[in-house]
Amino acid sequence: MAQTTGAADPEVDTVHLRPFTPADLEAAHALSMEVQWPHRPEDWRFVAALGAGVVAECRGQLVGTAHCWKWPDRRATLGMVIVAPPMQGRRIGAQMMRALLDDLAQFDVSLHATAEGRALYERLGFVALGEVRQHQGTARPAPLAAMTPGLRLRPLGRADVDRLVALDAAASGMARGEAVRALIADAQGIVLDRDGEPVGFSLLRRFGRGYAIGPVVAPDASGARALIAHWTSQCAGRFLRIDVEAGSGLGDWLEDQGLNRAGSVEMMTRGTPPRRGPASGLYALINQALG
């Protein structure tokens, strides 16, 4: 995968790409801190272990990263695309993206783009589909959320895992069972249950400055609010983050729980888009990298 850019700028001519390795985690974390991303080293290890990536090096220093995650249904996601601020504007991001996309010709590929990155992704054939909104802040205890009659919340059990993997696949449009199983092993979970059968769930994990909720899968908005309210109450007084579909209808309610809107990204796809979102049961992402 190693290659040298062909641009005329002599500084860019010193940049080459190679595969990401575990030995790059420390430098990648430092790079994400440089662009003020909240990821801890543990957050980097989690996402890197599930996929593959490339790094850009300049004169022996890591100046860029990009990762991809392949799922068995010929779908993939891209993320963790970072270029060191002094090197931005020199097409390094495009070089890394093309290196990853060369290996994904047979895949339908999704990503979440910042406003700054959208033009690059459009040039690479991605089409914008909808908005994802980041909410975060110091959580407040939530009042008991009303749910559809017949539903109840209960702790996640080991016997639930296969069913939750299936629920996530139907809601996200991607067979990303490996990621969901790894997340369940590392997170706390709550299940939305109907007559002993899981119909939704949400997970809480350590992330960045505090904790993150995601994914949230539910049959309706009231179920999603109940799943989220469980964690906002448990995490009251702590920093909490959640990334929700713009069409979820949860924005104002999340602000009432102390989770103010902190930004947004655009979901973009090259190829056939996955069928996902509140209509399919997905109310909140795992994160912006994995979807």
PDB file of C-alpha atoms in Angstrom:
ATOM      1  CA  MET A   1       0.000   0.000   0.000  1.00  0.00           C
ATOM      2  CA  ALA A   2       3.020   2.298   0.373  1.00  0.00           C
ATOM      3  CA  GLN A   3       3.124   5.008  -2.222  1.00  0.00           C
ATOM      4  CA  THR A   4       4.493   8.490  -2.790  1.00  0.00           C
ATOM      5  CA  THR A   5       2.377  11.410  -3.889  1.00  0.00           C
ATOM      6  CA  GLY A   6       3.118  12.859  -7.288  1.00  0.00           C
ATOM      7  CA  ALA A   7       2.419  16.521  -6.527  1.00  0.00           C
ATOM      8  CA  ALA A   8       4.969  19.169  -7.402  1.00  0.00           C
ATOM      9  CA  ASP A   9       5.160  20.583  -3.853  1.00  0.00           C
ATOM     10  CA  PRO A  10       8.466  19.248  -2.450  1.00  0.00           C
ATOM     11  CA  GLU A  11       6.949  18.949   1.033  1.00  0.00           C
ATOM     12  CA  VAL A  12       4.149  16.743  -0.308  1.00  0.00           C
ATOM     13  CA  ASP A  13       6.701  14.709  -2.285  1.00  0.00           C
ATOM     14  CA  THR A  14       8.101  13.507   1.052  1.00  0.00           C
ATOM     15  CA  VAL A  15       4.727  12.036   2.088  1.00  0.00           C
ATOM     16  CA  HIS A  16       4.149   8.314   1.697  1.00  0.00           C
ATOM     17  CA  LEU A  17       1.353   5.966   2.755  1.00  0.00           C
ATOM     18  CA  ARG A  18       1.625   2.611   4.472  1.00  0.00           C
ATOM     19  CA  PRO A  19      -0.735   0.313   6.414  1.00  0.00           C
ATOM     20  CA  PHE A  20      -1.722   1.287   9.938  1.00  0.00           C
ATOM     21  CA  THR A  21      -0.222  -0.985  12.630  1.00  0.00           C
ATOM     22  CA  PRO A  22      -0.755  -1.220  16.407  1.00  0.00           C
ATOM     23  CA  ALA A  23       2.599   0.516  16.815  1.00  0.00           C
ATOM     24  CA  ASP A  24       0.962   3.657  15.345  1.00  0.00           C
ATOM     25  CA  LEU A  25      -1.661   3.980  18.086  1.00  0.00           C
ATOM     26  CA  GLU A  26       0.288   6.399  20.255  1.00  0.00           C
ATOM     27  CA  ALA A  27       1.096   8.739  17.360  1.00  0.00           C
ATOM     28  CA  ALA A  28      -2.460   8.473  16.003  1.00  0.00           C
ATOM     29  CA  HIS A  29      -3.847   9.426  19.403  1.00  0.00           C
ATOM     30  CA  ALA A  30      -1.482  12.399  19.562  1.00  0.00           C
ATOM     31  CA  LEU A  31      -2.645  13.458  16.088  1.00  0.00           C
ATOM     32  CA  SER A  32      -6.310  13.299  17.133  1.00  0.00           C
ATOM     33  CA  MET A  33      -5.518  15.431  20.187  1.00  0.00           C
ATOM     34  CA  GLU A  34      -3.851  17.951  17.886  1.00  0.00           C
ATOM     35  CA  VAL A  35      -7.145  18.422  16.017  1.00  0.00           C
ATOM     36  CA  GLN A  36      -9.044  18.461  19.349  1.00  0.00           C
ATOM     37  CA  TRP A  37     -10.812  15.137  19.007  1.00  0.00           C
ATOM     38  CA  PRO A  38     -11.819  13.649  22.379  1.00  0.00           C
ATOM     39  CA  HIS A  39     -10.667  10.060  21.778  1.00  0.00           C
ATOM     40  CA  ARG A  40      -8.675   8.327  24.507  1.00  0.00           C
ATOM     41  CA  PRO A  41      -6.002   5.742  23.660  1.00  0.00           C
ATOM     42  CA  GLU A  42      -8.566   3.084  24.642  1.00  0.00           C
ATOM     43  CA  ASP A  43     -11.075   4.518  22.130  1.00  0.00           C
ATOM     44  CA  TRP A  44      -8.449   4.320  19.394  1.00  0.00           C
ATOM     45  CA  ARG A  45      -7.583   0.726  20.259  1.00  0.00           C
ATOM     46  CA  PHE A  46     -11.246  -0.291  20.105  1.00  0.00           C
ATOM     47  CA  VAL A  47     -11.941   1.043  16.605  1.00  0.00           C
ATOM     48  CA  ALA A  48      -8.522   0.115  15.185  1.00  0.00           C
ATOM     49  CA  ALA A  49      -8.887  -3.519  16.280  1.00  0.00           C
ATOM     50  CA  LEU A  50     -12.105  -3.884  14.269  1.00  0.00           C
ATOM     51  CA  GLY A  51     -10.798  -2.564  10.935  1.00  0.00           C
ATOM     52  CA  ALA A  52      -7.805  -1.635   8.841  1.00  0.00           C
ATOM     53  CA  GLY A  53      -6.246   1.675   7.994  1.00  0.00           C
ATOM     54  CA  VAL A  54      -3.504   3.671   6.374  1.00  0.00           C
ATOM     55  CA  VAL A  55      -1.182   6.314   7.744  1.00  0.00           C
ATOM     56  CA  ALA A  56       0.568   9.148   5.965  1.00  0.00           C
ATOM     57  CA  GLU A  57       4.151   9.812   6.999  1.00  0.00           C
ATOM     58  CA  CYS A  58       6.316  12.822   6.277  1.00  0.00           C
ATOM     59  CA  ARG A  59      10.003  12.691   7.155  1.00  0.00           C
ATOM     60  CA  GLY A  60       9.381   9.919   9.656  1.00  0.00           C
ATOM     61  CA  GLN A  61       6.435  11.618  11.362  1.00  0.00           C
ATOM     62  CA  LEU A  62       2.831  10.412  11.225  1.00  0.00           C
ATOM     63  CA  VAL A  63       0.780  13.231   9.666  1.00  0.00           C
ATOM     64  CA  GLY A  64      -2.440  11.470   8.650  1.00  0.00           C
ATOM     65  CA  THR A  65      -4.716   8.528   9.388  1.00  0.00           C
ATOM     66  CA  ALA A  66      -7.765   6.951   7.762  1.00  0.00           C
ATOM     67  CA  HIS A  67      -9.587   3.712   8.586  1.00  0.00           C
ATOM     68  CA  CYS A  68     -12.164   1.400   7.079  1.00  0.00           C
ATOM     69  CA  TRP A  69     -14.373  -1.326   8.511  1.00  0.00           C
ATOM     70  CA  LYS A  70     -15.667  -4.084   6.237  1.00  0.00           C
ATOM     71  CA  TRP A  71     -18.874  -5.936   7.058  1.00  0.00           C
ATOM     72  CA  PRO A  72     -19.845  -9.377   5.661  1.00  0.00           C
ATOM     73  CA  ASP A  73     -22.742  -8.022   3.566  1.00  0.00           C
ATOM     74  CA  ARG A  74     -20.374  -6.093   1.251  1.00  0.00           C
ATOM     75  CA  ARG A  75     -20.892  -2.907   3.150  1.00  0.00           C
ATOM     76  CA  ALA A  76     -18.139  -0.818   4.695  1.00  0.00           C
ATOM     77  CA  THR A  77     -17.706   2.346   6.696  1.00  0.00           C
ATOM     78  CA  LEU A  78     -14.858   4.861   6.633  1.00  0.00           C
ATOM     79  CA  GLY A  79     -13.698   7.116   9.426  1.00  0.00           C
ATOM     80  CA  MET A  80     -10.926   8.392  11.685  1.00  0.00           C
ATOM     81  CA  VAL A  81      -9.724  10.526   8.758  1.00  0.00           C
ATOM     82  CA  ILE A  82      -7.285  13.072  10.190  1.00  0.00           C
ATOM     83  CA  VAL A  83      -4.559  15.217   8.645  1.00  0.00           C
ATOM     84  CA  ALA A  84      -2.152  17.207  10.805  1.00  0.00           C
ATOM     85  CA  PRO A  85      -3.084  20.911  10.661  1.00  0.00           C
ATOM     86  CA  PRO A  86       0.253  22.044   9.139  1.00  0.00           C
ATOM     87  CA  MET A  87      -0.221  19.521   6.320  1.00  0.00           C
ATOM     88  CA  GLN A  88      -3.858  20.233   5.503  1.00  0.00           C
ATOM     89  CA  GLY A  89      -4.736  21.498   2.042  1.00  0.00           C
ATOM     90  CA  ARG A  90      -2.085  19.314   0.374  1.00  0.00           C
ATOM     91  CA  ARG A  91      -4.347  16.471  -0.810  1.00  0.00           C
ATOM     92  CA  ILE A  92      -3.092  14.007   1.804  1.00  0.00           C
ATOM     93  CA  GLY A  93      -6.662  13.183   2.842  1.00  0.00           C
ATOM     94  CA  ALA A  94      -7.561  12.409  -0.758  1.00  0.00           C
ATOM     95  CA  GLN A  95      -4.510  10.149  -1.103  1.00  0.00           C
ATOM     96  CA  MET A  96      -5.473   8.168   1.994  1.00  0.00           C
ATOM     97  CA  MET A  97      -9.102   7.893   0.942  1.00  0.00           C
ATOM     98  CA  ARG A  98      -8.199   6.623  -2.525  1.00  0.00           C
ATOM     99  CA  ALA A  99      -5.858   4.039  -0.994  1.00  0.00           C
ATOM    100  CA  LEU A 100      -8.713   2.676   1.112  1.00  0.00           C
ATOM    101  CA  LEU A 101     -11.330   2.901  -1.637  1.00  0.00           C
ATOM    102  CA  ASP A 102      -9.106   0.941  -4.052  1.00  0.00           C
ATOM    103  CA  ASP A 103      -9.750  -2.049  -1.799  1.00  0.00           C
ATOM    104  CA  LEU A 104     -13.499  -1.393  -1.557  1.00  0.00           C
ATOM    105  CA  ALA A 105     -14.542  -1.446  -5.204  1.00  0.00           C
ATOM    106  CA  GLN A 106     -17.140  -4.176  -4.548  1.00  0.00           C
ATOM    107  CA  PHE A 107     -18.495  -2.539  -1.385  1.00  0.00           C
ATOM    108  CA  ASP A 108     -21.231  -0.017  -0.705  1.00  0.00           C
ATOM    109  CA  VAL A 109     -19.359   2.485   1.461  1.00  0.00           C
ATOM    110  CA  SER A 110     -20.719   4.928   4.055  1.00  0.00           C
ATOM    111  CA  LEU A 111     -19.104   7.674   6.111  1.00  0.00           C
ATOM    112  CA  HIS A 112     -19.986  10.724   8.178  1.00  0.00           C
ATOM    113  CA  ALA A 113     -18.533  13.941   6.784  1.00  0.00           C
ATOM    114  CA  THR A 114     -17.777  17.244   8.421  1.00  0.00           C
ATOM    115  CA  ALA A 115     -18.551  20.396   6.462  1.00  0.00           C
ATOM    116  CA  GLU A 116     -14.830  20.706   5.709  1.00  0.00           C
ATOM    117  CA  GLY A 117     -14.570  17.190   4.315  1.00  0.00           C
ATOM    118  CA  ARG A 118     -17.769  17.039   2.280  1.00  0.00           C
ATOM    119  CA  ALA A 119     -16.318  18.463  -0.947  1.00  0.00           C
ATOM    120  CA  LEU A 120     -13.531  15.861  -0.949  1.00  0.00           C
ATOM    121  CA  TYR A 121     -15.979  13.009  -0.491  1.00  0.00           C
ATOM    122  CA  GLU A 122     -18.249  14.322  -3.226  1.00  0.00           C
ATOM    123  CA  ARG A 123     -15.279  14.305  -5.619  1.00  0.00           C
ATOM    124  CA  LEU A 124     -14.730  10.662  -4.668  1.00  0.00           C
ATOM    125  CA  GLY A 125     -18.289   9.755  -5.619  1.00  0.00           C
ATOM    126  CA  PHE A 126     -20.110  10.013  -2.285  1.00  0.00           C
ATOM    127  CA  VAL A 127     -23.646  11.387  -2.077  1.00  0.00           C
ATOM    128  CA  ALA A 128     -25.126  13.132   0.981  1.00  0.00           C
ATOM    129  CA  LEU A 129     -28.141  11.393   2.507  1.00  0.00           C
ATOM    130  CA  GLY A 130     -28.944  13.017   5.818  1.00  0.00           C
ATOM    131  CA  GLU A 131     -27.707  14.654   8.977  1.00  0.00           C
ATOM    132  CA  VAL A 132     -26.457  13.194  12.249  1.00  0.00           C
ATOM    133  CA  ARG A 133     -26.403  15.514  15.262  1.00  0.00           C
ATOM    134  CA  GLN A 134     -23.972  15.305  18.141  1.00  0.00           C
ATOM    135  CA  HIS A 135     -25.416  16.083  21.574  1.00  0.00           C
ATOM    136  CA  GLN A 136     -23.298  16.277  24.699  1.00  0.00           C
ATOM    137  CA  GLY A 137     -23.033  17.864  28.118  1.00  0.00           C
ATOM    138  CA  THR A 138     -23.482  17.201  31.816  1.00  0.00           C
ATOM    139  CA  ALA A 139     -26.364  14.762  32.082  1.00  0.00           C
ATOM    140  CA  ARG A 140     -29.377  15.478  34.254  1.00  0.00           C
ATOM    141  CA  PRO A 141     -31.710  12.886  35.811  1.00  0.00           C
ATOM    142  CA  ALA A 142     -34.545  12.196  33.399  1.00  0.00           C
ATOM    143  CA  PRO A 143     -38.153  11.795  34.490  1.00  0.00           C
ATOM    144  CA  LEU A 144     -39.589   8.327  33.979  1.00  0.00           C
ATOM    145  CA  ALA A 145     -40.244   8.012  30.246  1.00  0.00           C
ATOM    146  CA  ALA A 146     -43.631   6.725  29.133  1.00  0.00           C
ATOM    147  CA  MET A 147     -43.436   3.619  26.966  1.00  0.00           C
ATOM    148  CA  THR A 148     -45.805   1.696  24.746  1.00  0.00           C
ATOM    149  CA  PRO A 149     -47.882  -0.655  26.927  1.00  0.00           C
ATOM    150  CA  GLY A 150     -46.352  -4.115  27.179  1.00  0.00           C
ATOM    151  CA  LEU A 151     -42.740  -2.911  27.035  1.00  0.00           C
ATOM    152  CA  ARG A 152     -40.285  -2.843  29.939  1.00  0.00           C
ATOM    153  CA  LEU A 153     -36.605  -2.176  30.515  1.00  0.00           C
ATOM    154  CA  ARG A 154     -34.316  -4.854  31.923  1.00  0.00           C
ATOM    155  CA  PRO A 155     -30.564  -5.498  32.124  1.00  0.00           C
ATOM    156  CA  LEU A 156     -28.825  -7.034  29.125  1.00  0.00           C
ATOM    157  CA  GLY A 157     -28.105 -10.736  29.592  1.00  0.00           C
ATOM    158  CA  ARG A 158     -25.682 -13.074  27.858  1.00  0.00           C
ATOM    159  CA  ALA A 159     -28.558 -14.894  26.150  1.00  0.00           C
ATOM    160  CA  ASP A 160     -29.642 -11.623  24.494  1.00  0.00           C
ATOM    161  CA  VAL A 161     -26.503 -11.070  22.417  1.00  0.00           C
ATOM    162  CA  ASP A 162     -27.512 -12.870  19.198  1.00  0.00           C
ATOM    163  CA  ARG A 163     -30.885 -11.158  19.186  1.00  0.00           C
ATOM    164  CA  LEU A 164     -29.315  -7.726  19.746  1.00  0.00           C
ATOM    165  CA  VAL A 165     -26.880  -8.319  16.883  1.00  0.00           C
ATOM    166  CA  ALA A 166     -29.865  -9.070  14.639  1.00  0.00           C
ATOM    167  CA  LEU A 167     -31.753  -5.986  15.848  1.00  0.00           C
ATOM    168  CA  ASP A 168     -28.724  -3.797  15.125  1.00  0.00           C
ATOM    169  CA  ALA A 169     -28.312  -5.251  11.615  1.00  0.00           C
ATOM    170  CA  ALA A 170     -31.962  -4.546  10.784  1.00  0.00           C
ATOM    171  CA  ALA A 171     -31.761  -1.014  12.194  1.00  0.00           C
ATOM    172  CA  SER A 172     -28.365   0.033  10.796  1.00  0.00           C
ATOM    173  CA  GLY A 173     -28.614  -1.755   7.441  1.00  0.00           C
ATOM    174  CA  MET A 174     -25.196  -3.347   8.058  1.00  0.00           C
ATOM    175  CA  ALA A 175     -24.231  -6.806   9.332  1.00  0.00           C
ATOM    176  CA  ARG A 176     -21.716  -5.422  11.817  1.00  0.00           C
ATOM    177  CA  GLY A 177     -22.073  -8.177  14.403  1.00  0.00           C
ATOM    178  CA  GLU A 178     -18.347  -8.227  15.184  1.00  0.00           C
ATOM    179  CA  ALA A 179     -18.480  -4.598  16.282  1.00  0.00           C
ATOM    180  CA  VAL A 180     -21.683  -5.032  18.315  1.00  0.00           C
ATOM    181  CA  ARG A 181     -20.313  -8.107  20.121  1.00  0.00           C
ATOM    182  CA  ALA A 182     -17.067  -6.304  20.924  1.00  0.00           C
ATOM    183  CA  LEU A 183     -19.010  -3.299  22.174  1.00  0.00           C
ATOM    184  CA  ILE A 184     -21.314  -5.409  24.367  1.00  0.00           C
ATOM    185  CA  ALA A 185     -18.244  -7.026  25.940  1.00  0.00           C
ATOM    186  CA  ASP A 186     -16.881  -3.561  26.804  1.00  0.00           C
ATOM    187  CA  ALA A 187     -20.084  -1.703  27.730  1.00  0.00           C
ATOM    188  CA  GLN A 188     -23.100  -1.666  29.984  1.00  0.00           C
ATOM    189  CA  GLY A 189     -26.384  -2.569  28.307  1.00  0.00           C
ATOM    190  CA  ILE A 190     -30.121  -2.195  28.801  1.00  0.00           C
ATOM    191  CA  VAL A 191     -32.790  -4.059  26.842  1.00  0.00           C
ATOM    192  CA  LEU A 192     -36.281  -3.007  25.813  1.00  0.00           C
ATOM    193  CA  ASP A 193     -38.336  -6.162  26.300  1.00  0.00           C
ATOM    194  CA  ARG A 194     -41.772  -7.319  25.156  1.00  0.00           C
ATOM    195  CA  ASP A 195     -42.956 -10.612  26.684  1.00  0.00           C
ATOM    196  CA  GLY A 196     -39.413 -11.818  27.218  1.00  0.00           C
ATOM    197  CA  GLU A 197     -38.253 -10.905  23.704  1.00  0.00           C
ATOM    198  CA  PRO A 198     -35.792  -8.024  23.136  1.00  0.00           C
ATOM    199  CA  VAL A 199     -37.205  -5.422  20.736  1.00  0.00           C
ATOM    200  CA  GLY A 200     -34.624  -2.716  21.397  1.00  0.00           C
ATOM    201  CA  PHE A 201     -31.483  -1.922  23.341  1.00  0.00           C
ATOM    202  CA  SER A 202     -28.908   0.726  24.171  1.00  0.00           C
ATOM    203  CA  LEU A 203     -25.303   0.588  25.349  1.00  0.00           C
ATOM    204  CA  LEU A 204     -23.216   2.887  27.537  1.00  0.00           C
ATOM    205  CA  ARG A 205     -19.411   2.954  27.417  1.00  0.00           C
ATOM    206  CA  ARG A 206     -16.507   5.094  28.522  1.00  0.00           C
ATOM    207  CA  PHE A 207     -15.506   7.467  25.758  1.00  0.00           C
ATOM    208  CA  GLY A 208     -13.546  10.681  25.468  1.00  0.00           C
ATOM    209  CA  ARG A 209     -14.292  13.163  28.250  1.00  0.00           C
ATOM    210  CA  GLY A 210     -16.844  10.903  29.930  1.00  0.00           C
ATOM    211  CA  TYR A 211     -19.367   8.419  28.587  1.00  0.00           C
ATOM    212  CA  ALA A 212     -21.175   7.773  25.302  1.00  0.00           C
ATOM    213  CA  ILE A 213     -24.542   6.186  24.560  1.00  0.00           C
ATOM    214  CA  GLY A 214     -24.858   4.118  21.413  1.00  0.00           C
ATOM    215  CA  PRO A 215     -26.199   2.431  19.538  1.00  0.00           C
ATOM    216  CA  VAL A 216     -29.826   3.001  20.460  1.00  0.00           C
ATOM    217  CA  VAL A 217     -32.224   0.665  18.671  1.00  0.00           C
ATOM    218  CA  ALA A 218     -35.941   0.885  19.421  1.00  0.00           C
ATOM    219  CA  PRO A 219     -39.313   0.223  17.768  1.00  0.00           C
ATOM    220  CA  ASP A 220     -40.453   3.825  18.329  1.00  0.00           C
ATOM    221  CA  ALA A 221     -39.367   7.170  19.751  1.00  0.00           C
ATOM    222  CA  SER A 222     -40.909   6.539  23.168  1.00  0.00           C
ATOM    223  CA  GLY A 223     -38.854   3.362  23.481  1.00  0.00           C
ATOM    224  CA  ALA A 224     -35.726   5.243  22.416  1.00  0.00           C
ATOM    225  CA  ARG A 225     -36.365   7.944  25.039  1.00  0.00           C
ATOM    226  CA  ALA A 226     -36.792   5.298  27.741  1.00  0.00           C
ATOM    227  CA  LEU A 227     -33.524   3.603  26.746  1.00  0.00           C
ATOM    228  CA  ILE A 228     -31.646   6.918  26.767  1.00  0.00           C
ATOM    229  CA  ALA A 229     -33.298   8.217  29.962  1.00  0.00           C
ATOM    230  CA  HIS A 230     -32.009   5.172  31.825  1.00  0.00           C
ATOM    231  CA  TRP A 231     -28.430   6.284  31.096  1.00  0.00           C
ATOM    232  CA  THR A 232     -28.901  10.023  31.598  1.00  0.00           C
ATOM    233  CA  SER A 233     -30.236   9.290  35.072  1.00  0.00           C
ATOM    234  CA  GLN A 234     -27.441   6.833  35.835  1.00  0.00           C
ATOM    235  CA  CYS A 235     -24.830   9.332  34.566  1.00  0.00           C
ATOM    236  CA  ALA A 236     -26.357  12.440  36.163  1.00  0.00           C
ATOM    237  CA  GLY A 237     -23.613  14.975  36.831  1.00  0.00           C
ATOM    238  CA  ARG A 238     -21.218  13.308  34.365  1.00  0.00           C
ATOM    239  CA  PHE A 239     -20.232  14.251  30.836  1.00  0.00           C
ATOM    240  CA  LEU A 240     -22.297  12.280  28.317  1.00  0.00           C
ATOM    241  CA  ARG A 241     -22.418  12.183  24.522  1.00  0.00           C
ATOM    242  CA  ILE A 242     -24.839  10.721  21.973  1.00  0.00           C
ATOM    243  CA  ASP A 243     -24.979  10.965  18.143  1.00  0.00           C
ATOM    244  CA  VAL A 244     -28.573  10.828  16.884  1.00  0.00           C
ATOM    245  CA  GLU A 245     -30.237  10.734  13.502  1.00  0.00           C
ATOM    246  CA  ALA A 246     -31.601  14.182  12.618  1.00  0.00           C
ATOM    247  CA  GLY A 247     -35.015  12.672  11.952  1.00  0.00           C
ATOM    248  CA  SER A 248     -35.166  11.010  15.344  1.00  0.00           C
ATOM    249  CA  GLY A 249     -37.281  13.753  16.912  1.00  0.00           C
ATOM    250  CA  LEU A 250     -35.108  13.535  20.033  1.00  0.00           C
ATOM    251  CA  GLY A 251     -33.217  16.845  19.797  1.00  0.00           C
ATOM    252  CA  ASP A 252     -35.316  19.076  22.066  1.00  0.00           C
ATOM    253  CA  TRP A 253     -35.828  16.242  24.543  1.00  0.00           C
ATOM    254  CA  LEU A 254     -32.061  15.583  24.729  1.00  0.00           C
ATOM    255  CA  GLU A 255     -31.440  19.263  25.482  1.00  0.00           C
ATOM    256  CA  ASP A 256     -33.872  18.963  28.377  1.00  0.00           C
ATOM    257  CA  GLN A 257     -31.631  16.194  29.724  1.00  0.00           C
ATOM    258  CA  GLY A 258     -28.574  18.483  29.620  1.00  0.00           C
ATOM    259  CA  LEU A 259     -27.239  17.161  26.289  1.00  0.00           C
ATOM    260  CA  ASN A 260     -26.966  20.218  24.074  1.00  0.00           C
ATOM    261  CA  ARG A 261     -26.367  20.076  20.349  1.00  0.00           C
ATOM    262  CA  ALA A 262     -22.631  20.391  19.759  1.00  0.00           C
ATOM    263  CA  GLY A 263     -22.344  19.917  16.003  1.00  0.00           C
ATOM    264  CA  SER A 264     -23.455  17.811  13.091  1.00  0.00           C
ATOM    265  CA  VAL A 265     -22.090  15.639  10.306  1.00  0.00           C
ATOM    266  CA  GLU A 266     -23.541  14.489   6.999  1.00  0.00           C
ATOM    267  CA  MET A 267     -24.099  10.822   6.290  1.00  0.00           C
ATOM    268  CA  MET A 268     -22.693  10.085   2.825  1.00  0.00           C
ATOM    269  CA  THR A 269     -22.687   6.898   0.754  1.00  0.00           C
ATOM    270  CA  ARG A 270     -20.947   5.631  -2.357  1.00  0.00           C
ATOM    271  CA  GLY A 271     -23.075   2.883  -3.853  1.00  0.00           C
ATOM    272  CA  THR A 272     -26.427   1.680  -2.542  1.00  0.00           C
ATOM    273  CA  PRO A 273     -27.222   3.389   0.776  1.00  0.00           C
ATOM    274  CA  PRO A 274     -28.073   1.217   3.773  1.00  0.00           C
ATOM    275  CA  ARG A 275     -31.679   1.256   4.898  1.00  0.00           C
ATOM    276  CA  ARG A 276     -31.328   2.815   8.340  1.00  0.00           C
ATOM    277  CA  GLY A 277     -32.617   5.527  10.615  1.00  0.00           C
ATOM    278  CA  PRO A 278     -35.616   5.871  12.929  1.00  0.00           C
ATOM    279  CA  ALA A 279     -37.929   4.223  10.373  1.00  0.00           C
ATOM    280  CA  SER A 280     -35.738   1.112  10.689  1.00  0.00           C
ATOM    281  CA  GLY A 281     -35.257   1.494  14.427  1.00  0.00           C
ATOM    282  CA  LEU A 282     -31.842   3.222  14.598  1.00  0.00           C
ATOM    283  CA  TYR A 283     -32.032   6.299  16.804  1.00  0.00           C
ATOM    284  CA  ALA A 284     -28.370   6.727  17.777  1.00  0.00           C
ATOM    285  CA  LEU A 285     -25.065   5.608  16.249  1.00  0.00           C
ATOM    286  CA  ILE A 286     -22.320   3.515  17.803  1.00  0.00           C
ATOM    287  CA  ASN A 287     -20.072   6.416  16.846  1.00  0.00           C
ATOM    288  CA  GLN A 288     -19.386   8.494  13.766  1.00  0.00           C
ATOM    289  CA  ALA A 289     -16.683   6.094  12.515  1.00  0.00           C
ATOM    290  CA  LEU A 290     -18.598   2.803  12.728  1.00  0.00           C
ATOM    291  CA  GLY A 291     -22.032   4.289  12.050  1.00  0.00           C
TER     292      GLY A 291
END
